[in-house]
JSON list of C-alpha atoms in Angstrom, two decimals:
[
{"chain": "A", "resi": 1, "resn": "MET", "atom": "CA", "xyz": [-0.02, 0.00, 0.02]},
{"chain": "A", "resi": 2, "resn": "ILE", "atom": "CA", "xyz": [3.04, 2.28, -0.05]},
{"chain": "A", "resi": 3, "resn": "ASP", "atom": "CA", "xyz": [3.64, 4.86, -2.72]},
{"chain": "A", "resi": 4, "resn": "LEU", "atom": "CA", "xyz": [7.43, 4.62, -2.54]},
{"chain": "A", "resi": 5, "resn": "THR", "atom": "CA", "xyz": [8.39, 8.27, -2.78]},
{"chain": "A", "resi": 6, "resn": "SER", "atom": "CA", "xyz": [11.30, 10.44, -3.76]},
{"chain": "A", "resi": 7, "resn": "LEU", "atom": "CA", "xyz": [10.56, 14.13, -3.99]},
{"chain": "A", "resi": 8, "resn": "ASN", "atom": "CA", "xyz": [13.87, 15.85, -3.48]},
{"chain": "A", "resi": 9, "resn": "GLY", "atom": "CA", "xyz": [15.37, 18.82, -5.23]},
{"chain": "A", "resi": 10, "resn": "SER", "atom": "CA", "xyz": [18.53, 16.75, -5.62]},
{"chain": "A", "resi": 11, "resn": "ASP", "atom": "CA", "xyz": [16.77, 13.87, -7.39]},
{"chain": "A", "resi": 12, "resn": "THR", "atom": "CA", "xyz": [18.39, 12.84, -10.69]},
{"chain": "A", "resi": 13, "resn": "TYR", "atom": "CA", "xyz": [17.41, 10.51, -13.53]},
{"chain": "A", "resi": 14, "resn": "SER", "atom": "CA", "xyz": [20.00, 7.96, -12.50]},
{"chain": "A", "resi": 15, "resn": "LYS", "atom": "CA", "xyz": [18.85, 8.06, -8.80]},
{"chain": "A", "resi": 16, "resn": "ILE", "atom": "CA", "xyz": [15.18, 7.50, -9.79]},
{"chain": "A", "resi": 17, "resn": "ALA", "atom": "CA", "xyz": [16.24, 4.72, -12.16]},
{"chain": "A", "resi": 18, "resn": "THR", "atom": "CA", "xyz": [18.18, 3.06, -9.36]},
{"chain": "A", "resi": 19, "resn": "MET", "atom": "CA", "xyz": [15.20, 3.27, -7.02]},
{"chain": "A", "resi": 20, "resn": "THR", "atom": "CA", "xyz": [12.99, 1.66, -9.66]},
{"chain": "A", "resi": 21, "resn": "GLU", "atom": "CA", "xyz": [15.55, -1.09, -10.23]},
{"chain": "A", "resi": 22, "resn": "LYS", "atom": "CA", "xyz": [15.41, -1.85, -6.49]},
{"chain": "A", "resi": 23, "resn": "VAL", "atom": "CA", "xyz": [11.69, -2.41, -6.83]},
{"chain": "A", "resi": 24, "resn": "ASN", "atom": "CA", "xyz": [12.28, -4.63, -9.87]},
{"chain": "A", "resi": 25, "resn": "HIS", "atom": "CA", "xyz": [14.64, -6.82, -7.92]},
{"chain": "A", "resi": 26, "resn": "PHE", "atom": "CA", "xyz": [12.87, -6.71, -4.56]},
{"chain": "A", "resi": 27, "resn": "HIS", "atom": "CA", "xyz": [11.52, -10.24, -4.72]},
{"chain": "A", "resi": 28, "resn": "GLY", "atom": "CA", "xyz": [14.99, -11.58, -5.27]},
{"chain": "A", "resi": 29, "resn": "THR", "atom": "CA", "xyz": [15.86, -10.50, -1.72]},
{"chain": "A", "resi": 30, "resn": "PHE", "atom": "CA", "xyz": [12.46, -10.51, -0.04]},
{"chain": "A", "resi": 31, "resn": "PRO", "atom": "CA", "xyz": [10.26, -13.04, -1.86]},
{"chain": "A", "resi": 32, "resn": "ASP", "atom": "CA", "xyz": [7.60, -13.21, 0.86]},
{"chain": "A", "resi": 33, "resn": "TYR", "atom": "CA", "xyz": [6.67, -9.53, 0.88]},
{"chain": "A", "resi": 34, "resn": "PRO", "atom": "CA", "xyz": [4.62, -7.53, -1.64]},
{"chain": "A", "resi": 35, "resn": "LEU", "atom": "CA", "xyz": [5.97, -4.83, -3.89]},
{"chain": "A", "resi": 36, "resn": "PRO", "atom": "CA", "xyz": [5.04, -1.21, -3.32]},
{"chain": "A", "resi": 37, "resn": "ALA", "atom": "CA", "xyz": [1.80, -0.03, -4.90]},
{"chain": "A", "resi": 38, "resn": "SER", "atom": "CA", "xyz": [3.57, 2.66, -6.87]},
{"chain": "A", "resi": 39, "resn": "ILE", "atom": "CA", "xyz": [6.70, 4.72, -7.23]},
{"chain": "A", "resi": 40, "resn": "CYS", "atom": "CA", "xyz": [5.99, 8.44, -6.65]},
{"chain": "A", "resi": 41, "resn": "VAL", "atom": "CA", "xyz": [8.25, 11.08, -8.32]},
{"chain": "A", "resi": 42, "resn": "TYR", "atom": "CA", "xyz": [8.24, 14.54, -9.84]},
{"chain": "A", "resi": 43, "resn": "PRO", "atom": "CA", "xyz": [6.63, 14.69, -13.31]},
{"chain": "A", "resi": 44, "resn": "ASN", "atom": "CA", "xyz": [9.89, 14.91, -15.20]},
{"chain": "A", "resi": 45, "resn": "PHE", "atom": "CA", "xyz": [10.82, 11.45, -13.99]},
{"chain": "A", "resi": 46, "resn": "ALA", "atom": "CA", "xyz": [7.61, 9.69, -15.11]},
{"chain": "A", "resi": 47, "resn": "LYS", "atom": "CA", "xyz": [9.22, 8.35, -18.27]},
{"chain": "A", "resi": 48, "resn": "THR", "atom": "CA", "xyz": [12.25, 7.13, -16.26]},
{"chain": "A", "resi": 49, "resn": "VAL", "atom": "CA", "xyz": [10.10, 5.06, -13.95]},
{"chain": "A", "resi": 50, "resn": "ALA", "atom": "CA", "xyz": [7.75, 3.86, -16.75]},
{"chain": "A", "resi": 51, "resn": "GLU", "atom": "CA", "xyz": [10.65, 2.69, -18.91]},
{"chain": "A", "resi": 52, "resn": "THR", "atom": "CA", "xyz": [12.63, 1.17, -16.02]},
{"chain": "A", "resi": 53, "resn": "ARG", "atom": "CA", "xyz": [9.99, -0.78, -14.08]},
{"chain": "A", "resi": 54, "resn": "THR", "atom": "CA", "xyz": [9.41, -4.38, -15.12]},
{"chain": "A", "resi": 55, "resn": "ASN", "atom": "CA", "xyz": [6.09, -4.97, -13.32]},
{"chain": "A", "resi": 56, "resn": "PRO", "atom": "CA", "xyz": [3.15, -2.86, -14.53]},
{"chain": "A", "resi": 57, "resn": "ASP", "atom": "CA", "xyz": [1.33, -3.61, -11.25]},
{"chain": "A", "resi": 58, "resn": "VAL", "atom": "CA", "xyz": [3.71, -1.10, -9.68]},
{"chain": "A", "resi": 59, "resn": "HIS", "atom": "CA", "xyz": [2.14, 2.15, -10.82]},
{"chain": "A", "resi": 60, "resn": "VAL", "atom": "CA", "xyz": [3.90, 5.29, -11.89]},
{"chain": "A", "resi": 61, "resn": "THR", "atom": "CA", "xyz": [2.72, 8.12, -9.64]},
{"chain": "A", "resi": 62, "resn": "VAL", "atom": "CA", "xyz": [3.60, 11.77, -10.11]},
{"chain": "A", "resi": 63, "resn": "VAL", "atom": "CA", "xyz": [3.01, 14.85, -8.07]},
{"chain": "A", "resi": 64, "resn": "GLY", "atom": "CA", "xyz": [1.59, 17.33, -10.63]},
{"chain": "A", "resi": 65, "resn": "GLY", "atom": "CA", "xyz": [-0.19, 20.58, -10.89]},
{"chain": "A", "resi": 66, "resn": "CYS", "atom": "CA", "xyz": [2.86, 22.61, -9.74]},
{"chain": "A", "resi": 67, "resn": "PHE", "atom": "CA", "xyz": [3.41, 20.68, -6.48]},
{"chain": "A", "resi": 68, "resn": "PRO", "atom": "CA", "xyz": [3.70, 21.52, -3.69]},
{"chain": "A", "resi": 69, "resn": "ALA", "atom": "CA", "xyz": [2.29, 25.09, -3.61]},
{"chain": "A", "resi": 70, "resn": "SER", "atom": "CA", "xyz": [-0.10, 24.84, -6.55]},
{"chain": "A", "resi": 71, "resn": "GLN", "atom": "CA", "xyz": [0.65, 28.49, -7.27]},
{"chain": "A", "resi": 72, "resn": "SER", "atom": "CA", "xyz": [0.76, 28.61, -11.02]},
{"chain": "A", "resi": 73, "resn": "PRO", "atom": "CA", "xyz": [-1.91, 29.37, -13.68]},
{"chain": "A", "resi": 74, "resn": "LEU", "atom": "CA", "xyz": [-4.28, 26.51, -14.37]},
{"chain": "A", "resi": 75, "resn": "PRO", "atom": "CA", "xyz": [-3.14, 26.00, -18.00]},
{"chain": "A", "resi": 76, "resn": "VAL", "atom": "CA", "xyz": [0.39, 25.41, -16.68]},
{"chain": "A", "resi": 77, "resn": "LYS", "atom": "CA", "xyz": [-0.92, 22.88, -14.13]},
{"chain": "A", "resi": 78, "resn": "ILE", "atom": "CA", "xyz": [-2.92, 21.06, -16.84]},
{"chain": "A", "resi": 79, "resn": "ALA", "atom": "CA", "xyz": [0.05, 21.00, -19.21]},
{"chain": "A", "resi": 80, "resn": "GLU", "atom": "CA", "xyz": [2.34, 19.48, -16.54]},
{"chain": "A", "resi": 81, "resn": "CYS", "atom": "CA", "xyz": [-0.13, 16.73, -15.66]},
{"chain": "A", "resi": 82, "resn": "ASP", "atom": "CA", "xyz": [-0.89, 16.11, -19.38]},
{"chain": "A", "resi": 83, "resn": "MET", "atom": "CA", "xyz": [2.86, 15.67, -20.15]},
{"chain": "A", "resi": 84, "resn": "ALA", "atom": "CA", "xyz": [3.34, 13.31, -17.19]},
{"chain": "A", "resi": 85, "resn": "VAL", "atom": "CA", "xyz": [0.49, 11.03, -18.26]},
{"chain": "A", "resi": 86, "resn": "ARG", "atom": "CA", "xyz": [1.79, 11.00, -21.81]},
{"chain": "A", "resi": 87, "resn": "ASP", "atom": "CA", "xyz": [5.16, 9.97, -20.33]},
{"chain": "A", "resi": 88, "resn": "GLY", "atom": "CA", "xyz": [3.63, 7.00, -18.54]},
{"chain": "A", "resi": 89, "resn": "ALA", "atom": "CA", "xyz": [2.08, 8.20, -15.26]},
{"chain": "A", "resi": 90, "resn": "ASP", "atom": "CA", "xyz": [-0.74, 5.98, -14.04]},
{"chain": "A", "resi": 91, "resn": "GLU", "atom": "CA", "xyz": [-1.62, 8.26, -11.12]},
{"chain": "A", "resi": 92, "resn": "VAL", "atom": "CA", "xyz": [-1.39, 12.01, -10.60]},
{"chain": "A", "resi": 93, "resn": "ASP", "atom": "CA", "xyz": [-1.38, 13.67, -7.17]},
{"chain": "A", "resi": 94, "resn": "ILE", "atom": "CA", "xyz": [-2.34, 17.37, -7.30]},
{"chain": "A", "resi": 95, "resn": "VAL", "atom": "CA", "xyz": [-2.72, 19.93, -4.57]},
{"chain": "A", "resi": 96, "resn": "LEU", "atom": "CA", "xyz": [-6.00, 21.62, -3.87]},
{"chain": "A", "resi": 97, "resn": "ALA", "atom": "CA", "xyz": [-5.78, 25.29, -4.96]},
{"chain": "A", "resi": 98, "resn": "LEU", "atom": "CA", "xyz": [-5.57, 26.80, -1.47]},
{"chain": "A", "resi": 99, "resn": "ASN", "atom": "CA", "xyz": [-5.17, 30.35, -2.97]},
{"chain": "A", "resi": 100, "resn": "SER", "atom": "CA", "xyz": [-8.86, 30.00, -4.02]},
{"chain": "A", "resi": 101, "resn": "PHE", "atom": "CA", "xyz": [-10.13, 27.68, -1.31]},
{"chain": "A", "resi": 102, "resn": "LEU", "atom": "CA", "xyz": [-8.92, 29.75, 1.61]},
{"chain": "A", "resi": 103, "resn": "GLU", "atom": "CA", "xyz": [-10.62, 32.83, 0.13]},
{"chain": "A", "resi": 104, "resn": "ASN", "atom": "CA", "xyz": [-13.90, 30.89, 0.02]},
{"chain": "A", "resi": 105, "resn": "ASN", "atom": "CA", "xyz": [-13.76, 30.71, -3.78]},
{"chain": "A", "resi": 106, "resn": "TYR", "atom": "CA", "xyz": [-14.76, 27.02, -3.78]},
{"chain": "A", "resi": 107, "resn": "LYS", "atom": "CA", "xyz": [-16.06, 27.19, -7.31]},
{"chain": "A", "resi": 108, "resn": "GLU", "atom": "CA", "xyz": [-12.61, 28.04, -8.71]},
{"chain": "A", "resi": 109, "resn": "ALA", "atom": "CA", "xyz": [-10.90, 25.46, -6.55]},
{"chain": "A", "resi": 110, "resn": "GLU", "atom": "CA", "xyz": [-13.32, 22.81, -7.79]},
{"chain": "A", "resi": 111, "resn": "ARG", "atom": "CA", "xyz": [-12.88, 23.96, -11.44]},
{"chain": "A", "resi": 112, "resn": "GLU", "atom": "CA", "xyz": [-9.15, 23.25, -11.26]},
{"chain": "A", "resi": 113, "resn": "ILE", "atom": "CA", "xyz": [-9.75, 19.68, -10.13]},
{"chain": "A", "resi": 114, "resn": "VAL", "atom": "CA", "xyz": [-12.41, 19.05, -12.71]},
{"chain": "A", "resi": 115, "resn": "GLU", "atom": "CA", "xyz": [-10.34, 20.43, -15.65]},
{"chain": "A", "resi": 116, "resn": "ILE", "atom": "CA", "xyz": [-7.15, 18.61, -14.68]},
{"chain": "A", "resi": 117, "resn": "GLY", "atom": "CA", "xyz": [-9.14, 15.37, -14.28]},
{"chain": "A", "resi": 118, "resn": "GLN", "atom": "CA", "xyz": [-10.77, 15.79, -17.66]},
{"chain": "A", "resi": 119, "resn": "ALA", "atom": "CA", "xyz": [-7.46, 16.48, -19.34]},
{"chain": "A", "resi": 120, "resn": "ILE", "atom": "CA", "xyz": [-5.59, 13.47, -17.98]},
{"chain": "A", "resi": 121, "resn": "ARG", "atom": "CA", "xyz": [-8.50, 11.07, -18.41]},
{"chain": "A", "resi": 122, "resn": "ALA", "atom": "CA", "xyz": [-8.85, 12.11, -22.06]},
{"chain": "A", "resi": 123, "resn": "ILE", "atom": "CA", "xyz": [-5.31, 10.72, -22.49]},
{"chain": "A", "resi": 124, "resn": "LYS", "atom": "CA", "xyz": [-5.54, 7.66, -20.32]},
{"chain": "A", "resi": 125, "resn": "PRO", "atom": "CA", "xyz": [-9.14, 6.81, -19.13]},
{"chain": "A", "resi": 126, "resn": "GLY", "atom": "CA", "xyz": [-7.95, 4.72, -16.22]},
{"chain": "A", "resi": 127, "resn": "VAL", "atom": "CA", "xyz": [-5.59, 7.23, -14.70]},
{"chain": "A", "resi": 128, "resn": "HIS", "atom": "CA", "xyz": [-6.12, 7.97, -11.02]},
{"chain": "A", "resi": 129, "resn": "LEU", "atom": "CA", "xyz": [-6.41, 11.53, -9.70]},
{"chain": "A", "resi": 130, "resn": "LYS", "atom": "CA", "xyz": [-5.43, 12.06, -6.06]},
{"chain": "A", "resi": 131, "resn": "VAL", "atom": "CA", "xyz": [-6.15, 15.48, -4.54]},
{"chain": "A", "resi": 132, "resn": "ILE", "atom": "CA", "xyz": [-3.91, 16.67, -1.66]},
{"chain": "A", "resi": 133, "resn": "LEU", "atom": "CA", "xyz": [-5.82, 18.83, 0.85]},
{"chain": "A", "resi": 134, "resn": "GLU", "atom": "CA", "xyz": [-2.76, 20.06, 2.71]},
{"chain": "A", "resi": 135, "resn": "THR", "atom": "CA", "xyz": [-4.66, 19.62, 5.97]},
{"chain": "A", "resi": 136, "resn": "GLY", "atom": "CA", "xyz": [-1.89, 21.24, 8.02]},
{"chain": "A", "resi": 137, "resn": "ALA", "atom": "CA", "xyz": [-2.99, 24.55, 6.46]},
{"chain": "A", "resi": 138, "resn": "LEU", "atom": "CA", "xyz": [-6.62, 23.94, 7.22]},
{"chain": "A", "resi": 139, "resn": "LYS", "atom": "CA", "xyz": [-6.99, 24.94, 10.89]},
{"chain": "A", "resi": 140, "resn": "GLU", "atom": "CA", "xyz": [-10.61, 23.98, 11.44]},
{"chain": "A", "resi": 141, "resn": "LYS", "atom": "CA", "xyz": [-12.49, 20.70, 11.16]},
{"chain": "A", "resi": 142, "resn": "ALA", "atom": "CA", "xyz": [-15.10, 22.36, 8.97]},
{"chain": "A", "resi": 143, "resn": "LEU", "atom": "CA", "xyz": [-12.46, 23.40, 6.43]},
{"chain": "A", "resi": 144, "resn": "ILE", "atom": "CA", "xyz": [-11.10, 19.82, 6.19]},
{"chain": "A", "resi": 145, "resn": "GLU", "atom": "CA", "xyz": [-14.64, 18.60, 5.67]},
{"chain": "A", "resi": 146, "resn": "ASP", "atom": "CA", "xyz": [-15.34, 21.22, 2.99]},
{"chain": "A", "resi": 147, "resn": "ALA", "atom": "CA", "xyz": [-12.09, 20.41, 1.17]},
{"chain": "A", "resi": 148, "resn": "SER", "atom": "CA", "xyz": [-12.77, 16.66, 1.34]},
{"chain": "A", "resi": 149, "resn": "PHE", "atom": "CA", "xyz": [-16.26, 16.92, -0.17]},
{"chain": "A", "resi": 150, "resn": "LEU", "atom": "CA", "xyz": [-15.19, 19.47, -2.72]},
{"chain": "A", "resi": 151, "resn": "ALA", "atom": "CA", "xyz": [-12.42, 17.25, -4.00]},
{"chain": "A", "resi": 152, "resn": "MET", "atom": "CA", "xyz": [-14.55, 14.12, -4.12]},
{"chain": "A", "resi": 153, "resn": "GLU", "atom": "CA", "xyz": [-17.43, 15.89, -5.83]},
{"chain": "A", "resi": 154, "resn": "ALA", "atom": "CA", "xyz": [-14.99, 17.30, -8.38]},
{"chain": "A", "resi": 155, "resn": "GLY", "atom": "CA", "xyz": [-13.95, 13.74, -9.29]},
{"chain": "A", "resi": 156, "resn": "ALA", "atom": "CA", "xyz": [-10.99, 12.87, -7.08]},
{"chain": "A", "resi": 157, "resn": "ASP", "atom": "CA", "xyz": [-10.26, 9.10, -6.96]},
{"chain": "A", "resi": 158, "resn": "PHE", "atom": "CA", "xyz": [-8.34, 9.58, -3.68]},
{"chain": "A", "resi": 159, "resn": "ILE", "atom": "CA", "xyz": [-8.10, 12.36, -1.13]},
{"chain": "A", "resi": 160, "resn": "LYS", "atom": "CA", "xyz": [-4.71, 12.83, 0.47]},
{"chain": "A", "resi": 161, "resn": "THR", "atom": "CA", "xyz": [-3.70, 14.58, 3.65]},
{"chain": "A", "resi": 162, "resn": "SER", "atom": "CA", "xyz": [-0.50, 16.45, 2.86]},
{"chain": "A", "resi": 163, "resn": "THR", "atom": "CA", "xyz": [2.42, 17.31, 0.64]},
{"chain": "A", "resi": 164, "resn": "GLY", "atom": "CA", "xyz": [4.95, 16.74, 3.44]},
{"chain": "A", "resi": 165, "resn": "LYS", "atom": "CA", "xyz": [6.44, 20.16, 2.51]},
{"chain": "A", "resi": 166, "resn": "ILE", "atom": "CA", "xyz": [4.94, 22.31, 5.30]},
{"chain": "A", "resi": 167, "resn": "ALA", "atom": "CA", "xyz": [5.36, 22.17, 9.08]},
{"chain": "A", "resi": 168, "resn": "VAL", "atom": "CA", "xyz": [2.19, 20.18, 9.86]},
{"chain": "A", "resi": 169, "resn": "SER", "atom": "CA", "xyz": [1.70, 17.07, 7.74]},
{"chain": "A", "resi": 170, "resn": "ALA", "atom": "CA", "xyz": [-0.59, 14.14, 8.28]},
{"chain": "A", "resi": 171, "resn": "THR", "atom": "CA", "xyz": [-2.28, 13.80, 11.62]},
{"chain": "A", "resi": 172, "resn": "PRO", "atom": "CA", "xyz": [-4.63, 11.10, 12.96]},
{"chain": "A", "resi": 173, "resn": "GLU", "atom": "CA", "xyz": [-7.19, 13.82, 13.66]},
{"chain": "A", "resi": 174, "resn": "ALA", "atom": "CA", "xyz": [-7.29, 14.98, 10.06]},
{"chain": "A", "resi": 175, "resn": "ALA", "atom": "CA", "xyz": [-7.34, 11.41, 8.84]},
{"chain": "A", "resi": 176, "resn": "GLU", "atom": "CA", "xyz": [-10.35, 10.62, 10.94]},
{"chain": "A", "resi": 177, "resn": "ILE", "atom": "CA", "xyz": [-12.26, 13.59, 9.54]},
{"chain": "A", "resi": 178, "resn": "MET", "atom": "CA", "xyz": [-11.37, 12.77, 5.98]},
{"chain": "A", "resi": 179, "resn": "CYS", "atom": "CA", "xyz": [-12.32, 9.11, 6.39]},
{"chain": "A", "resi": 180, "resn": "ARG", "atom": "CA", "xyz": [-15.73, 10.06, 7.87]},
{"chain": "A", "resi": 181, "resn": "CYS", "atom": "CA", "xyz": [-16.26, 12.32, 4.85]},
{"chain": "A", "resi": 182, "resn": "ILE", "atom": "CA", "xyz": [-15.34, 9.48, 2.49]},
{"chain": "A", "resi": 183, "resn": "LYS", "atom": "CA", "xyz": [-17.82, 7.23, 4.30]},
{"chain": "A", "resi": 184, "resn": "ASP", "atom": "CA", "xyz": [-20.59, 9.78, 3.97]},
{"chain": "A", "resi": 185, "resn": "TYR", "atom": "CA", "xyz": [-19.78, 10.60, 0.37]},
{"chain": "A", "resi": 186, "resn": "THR", "atom": "CA", "xyz": [-19.73, 6.92, -0.57]},
{"chain": "A", "resi": 187, "resn": "ALA", "atom": "CA", "xyz": [-23.04, 6.27, 1.13]},
{"chain": "A", "resi": 188, "resn": "ARG", "atom": "CA", "xyz": [-24.69, 9.20, -0.79]},
{"chain": "A", "resi": 189, "resn": "SER", "atom": "CA", "xyz": [-23.05, 8.71, -4.17]},
{"chain": "A", "resi": 190, "resn": "GLY", "atom": "CA", "xyz": [-22.34, 5.02, -4.41]},
{"chain": "A", "resi": 191, "resn": "ARG", "atom": "CA", "xyz": [-18.75, 5.80, -5.54]},
{"chain": "A", "resi": 192, "resn": "MET", "atom": "CA", "xyz": [-15.82, 4.64, -3.45]},
{"chain": "A", "resi": 193, "resn": "VAL", "atom": "CA", "xyz": [-12.99, 7.13, -2.96]},
{"chain": "A", "resi": 194, "resn": "GLY", "atom": "CA", "xyz": [-9.58, 6.17, -1.69]},
{"chain": "A", "resi": 195, "resn": "PHE", "atom": "CA", "xyz": [-7.54, 7.67, 1.24]},
{"chain": "A", "resi": 196, "resn": "LYS", "atom": "CA", "xyz": [-3.88, 8.47, 1.32]},
{"chain": "A", "resi": 197, "resn": "PRO", "atom": "CA", "xyz": [-2.12, 9.75, 4.43]},
{"chain": "A", "resi": 198, "resn": "ALA", "atom": "CA", "xyz": [1.25, 11.32, 3.60]},
{"chain": "A", "resi": 199, "resn": "GLY", "atom": "CA", "xyz": [3.83, 13.56, 5.14]},
{"chain": "A", "resi": 200, "resn": "GLY", "atom": "CA", "xyz": [5.85, 12.59, 8.21]},
{"chain": "A", "resi": 201, "resn": "ILE", "atom": "CA", "xyz": [4.68, 8.99, 8.18]},
{"chain": "A", "resi": 202, "resn": "ALA", "atom": "CA", "xyz": [7.67, 6.73, 8.67]},
{"chain": "A", "resi": 203, "resn": "THR", "atom": "CA", "xyz": [7.29, 4.09, 11.41]},
{"chain": "A", "resi": 204, "resn": "PRO", "atom": "CA", "xyz": [5.42, 0.80, 11.83]},
{"chain": "A", "resi": 205, "resn": "GLU", "atom": "CA", "xyz": [3.48, 2.49, 14.61]},
{"chain": "A", "resi": 206, "resn": "ASP", "atom": "CA", "xyz": [2.40, 5.21, 12.20]},
{"chain": "A", "resi": 207, "resn": "ALA", "atom": "CA", "xyz": [1.24, 2.59, 9.74]},
{"chain": "A", "resi": 208, "resn": "VAL", "atom": "CA", "xyz": [-0.78, 0.80, 12.40]},
{"chain": "A", "resi": 209, "resn": "THR", "atom": "CA", "xyz": [-2.38, 4.08, 13.52]},
{"chain": "A", "resi": 210, "resn": "TYR", "atom": "CA", "xyz": [-3.66, 4.97, 10.05]},
{"chain": "A", "resi": 211, "resn": "TRP", "atom": "CA", "xyz": [-4.53, 1.34, 9.25]},
{"chain": "A", "resi": 212, "resn": "ASN", "atom": "CA", "xyz": [-6.75, 1.24, 12.32]},
{"chain": "A", "resi": 213, "resn": "ILE", "atom": "CA", "xyz": [-8.42, 4.57, 11.40]},
{"chain": "A", "resi": 214, "resn": "VAL", "atom": "CA", "xyz": [-9.30, 3.28, 7.98]},
{"chain": "A", "resi": 215, "resn": "SER", "atom": "CA", "xyz": [-10.39, -0.08, 9.31]},
{"chain": "A", "resi": 216, "resn": "ASP", "atom": "CA", "xyz": [-12.59, 1.41, 12.04]},
{"chain": "A", "resi": 217, "resn": "ILE", "atom": "CA", "xyz": [-14.27, 4.11, 9.94]},
{"chain": "A", "resi": 218, "resn": "LEU", "atom": "CA", "xyz": [-14.33, 2.73, 6.37]},
{"chain": "A", "resi": 219, "resn": "GLY", "atom": "CA", "xyz": [-14.14, -0.97, 6.97]},
{"chain": "A", "resi": 220, "resn": "GLU", "atom": "CA", "xyz": [-12.28, -3.96, 5.52]},
{"chain": "A", "resi": 221, "resn": "LYS", "atom": "CA", "xyz": [-13.15, -3.14, 1.92]},
{"chain": "A", "resi": 222, "resn": "TRP", "atom": "CA", "xyz": [-10.81, -0.11, 2.03]},
{"chain": "A", "resi": 223, "resn": "LEU", "atom": "CA", "xyz": [-7.87, -2.16, 3.33]},
{"chain": "A", "resi": 224, "resn": "ASP", "atom": "CA", "xyz": [-6.61, -2.67, -0.19]},
{"chain": "A", "resi": 225, "resn": "LYS", "atom": "CA", "xyz": [-4.06, -0.80, -2.30]},
{"chain": "A", "resi": 226, "resn": "ARG", "atom": "CA", "xyz": [-6.92, 0.22, -4.71]},
{"chain": "A", "resi": 227, "resn": "TRP", "atom": "CA", "xyz": [-8.37, 2.39, -1.91]},
{"chain": "A", "resi": 228, "resn": "PHE", "atom": "CA", "xyz": [-5.68, 2.96, 0.70]},
{"chain": "A", "resi": 229, "resn": "ARG", "atom": "CA", "xyz": [-2.12, 4.24, 0.22]},
{"chain": "A", "resi": 230, "resn": "PHE", "atom": "CA", "xyz": [0.67, 5.56, 2.31]},
{"chain": "A", "resi": 231, "resn": "GLY", "atom": "CA", "xyz": [2.86, 8.32, 0.88]},
{"chain": "A", "resi": 232, "resn": "ALA", "atom": "CA", "xyz": [6.24, 7.49, 2.38]},
{"chain": "A", "resi": 233, "resn": "SER", "atom": "CA", "xyz": [9.91, 7.50, 1.61]},
{"chain": "A", "resi": 234, "resn": "ARG", "atom": "CA", "xyz": [11.23, 5.91, 4.80]},
{"chain": "A", "resi": 235, "resn": "MET", "atom": "CA", "xyz": [8.42, 3.54, 5.85]},
{"chain": "A", "resi": 236, "resn": "ALA", "atom": "CA", "xyz": [9.34, 0.70, 3.57]},
{"chain": "A", "resi": 237, "resn": "ASN", "atom": "CA", "xyz": [12.77, 0.22, 5.16]},
{"chain": "A", "resi": 238, "resn": "ASN", "atom": "CA", "xyz": [11.35, 0.68, 8.67]},
{"chain": "A", "resi": 239, "resn": "LEU", "atom": "CA", "xyz": [8.64, -1.92, 8.07]},
{"chain": "A", "resi": 240, "resn": "LEU", "atom": "CA", "xyz": [11.17, -4.33, 6.60]},
{"chain": "A", "resi": 241, "resn": "SER", "atom": "CA", "xyz": [13.44, -3.80, 9.64]},
{"chain": "A", "resi": 242, "resn": "ALA", "atom": "CA", "xyz": [10.52, -4.53, 12.03]},
{"chain": "A", "resi": 243, "resn": "LEU", "atom": "CA", "xyz": [9.50, -7.63, 10.07]},
{"chain": "A", "resi": 244, "resn": "GLU", "atom": "CA", "xyz": [12.97, -8.98, 9.71]},
{"chain": "A", "resi": 245, "resn": "GLY", "atom": "CA", "xyz": [14.12, -8.17, 13.26]},
{"chain": "A", "resi": 246, "resn": "HIS", "atom": "CA", "xyz": [17.18, -6.24, 12.22]},
{"chain": "A", "resi": 247, "resn": "GLU", "atom": "CA", "xyz": [17.96, -2.99, 10.42]},
{"chain": "A", "resi": 248, "resn": "VAL", "atom": "CA", "xyz": [17.16, -3.14, 6.72]},
{"chain": "A", "resi": 249, "resn": "LYS", "atom": "CA", "xyz": [18.28, -0.42, 4.26]},
{"chain": "A", "resi": 250, "resn": "TYR", "atom": "CA", "xyz": [17.06, -1.89, 1.02]},
{"chain": "A", "resi": 251, "resn": "TYR", "atom": "CA", "xyz": [15.48, 1.24, -0.52]}
]
């Protein structure tokens, strides 16, 4: 359920290719454990991952729409996401336009999600659109609720807590609010929406905390990589270390 992530300013094509090769050869070292759900990178590395991976079940995920601030004109955001999907991205994580949302211009924030979704699905109908709410910037429960419903109603396949690029990232409190919104939205619409906690999630204890939230609120059906992801760069090694009983630095 991990979106194995590298989102560093120092990332290079060779570094991302090496990370992808580690996923390719993972079962040679750890045959009893599953592969990550996806490899999550900046848009310019989509082709690198797509051309290097050997198992198409490991999706290519990109952070698009001018991540992490989402402070560019909508045509630029659309173009970036469009190019990433053409380069092989299976999933696109965008950030809610807080510049509109926090000024109560919900219509404009919704329009961005709709138009990006339409653009990428016209290229690849099965592509997933995840919308990052940046819950650390939303100081009130009502704002997290409004952002959750806005994103889902605009066509998000997943809603995601955070970029990991501001001081406050994922929190159990925000996760509970978002999962309750997903439950309500699914009951009303009949459409399942996934949940992705991200930002500051690194330990087995973190994994168990969010697993339990999803299990308790949304139920067993969501405990599947189609509906539940972790955005994490360190968690994979930490989980492997806990499972193996010694320090593992595979990724």
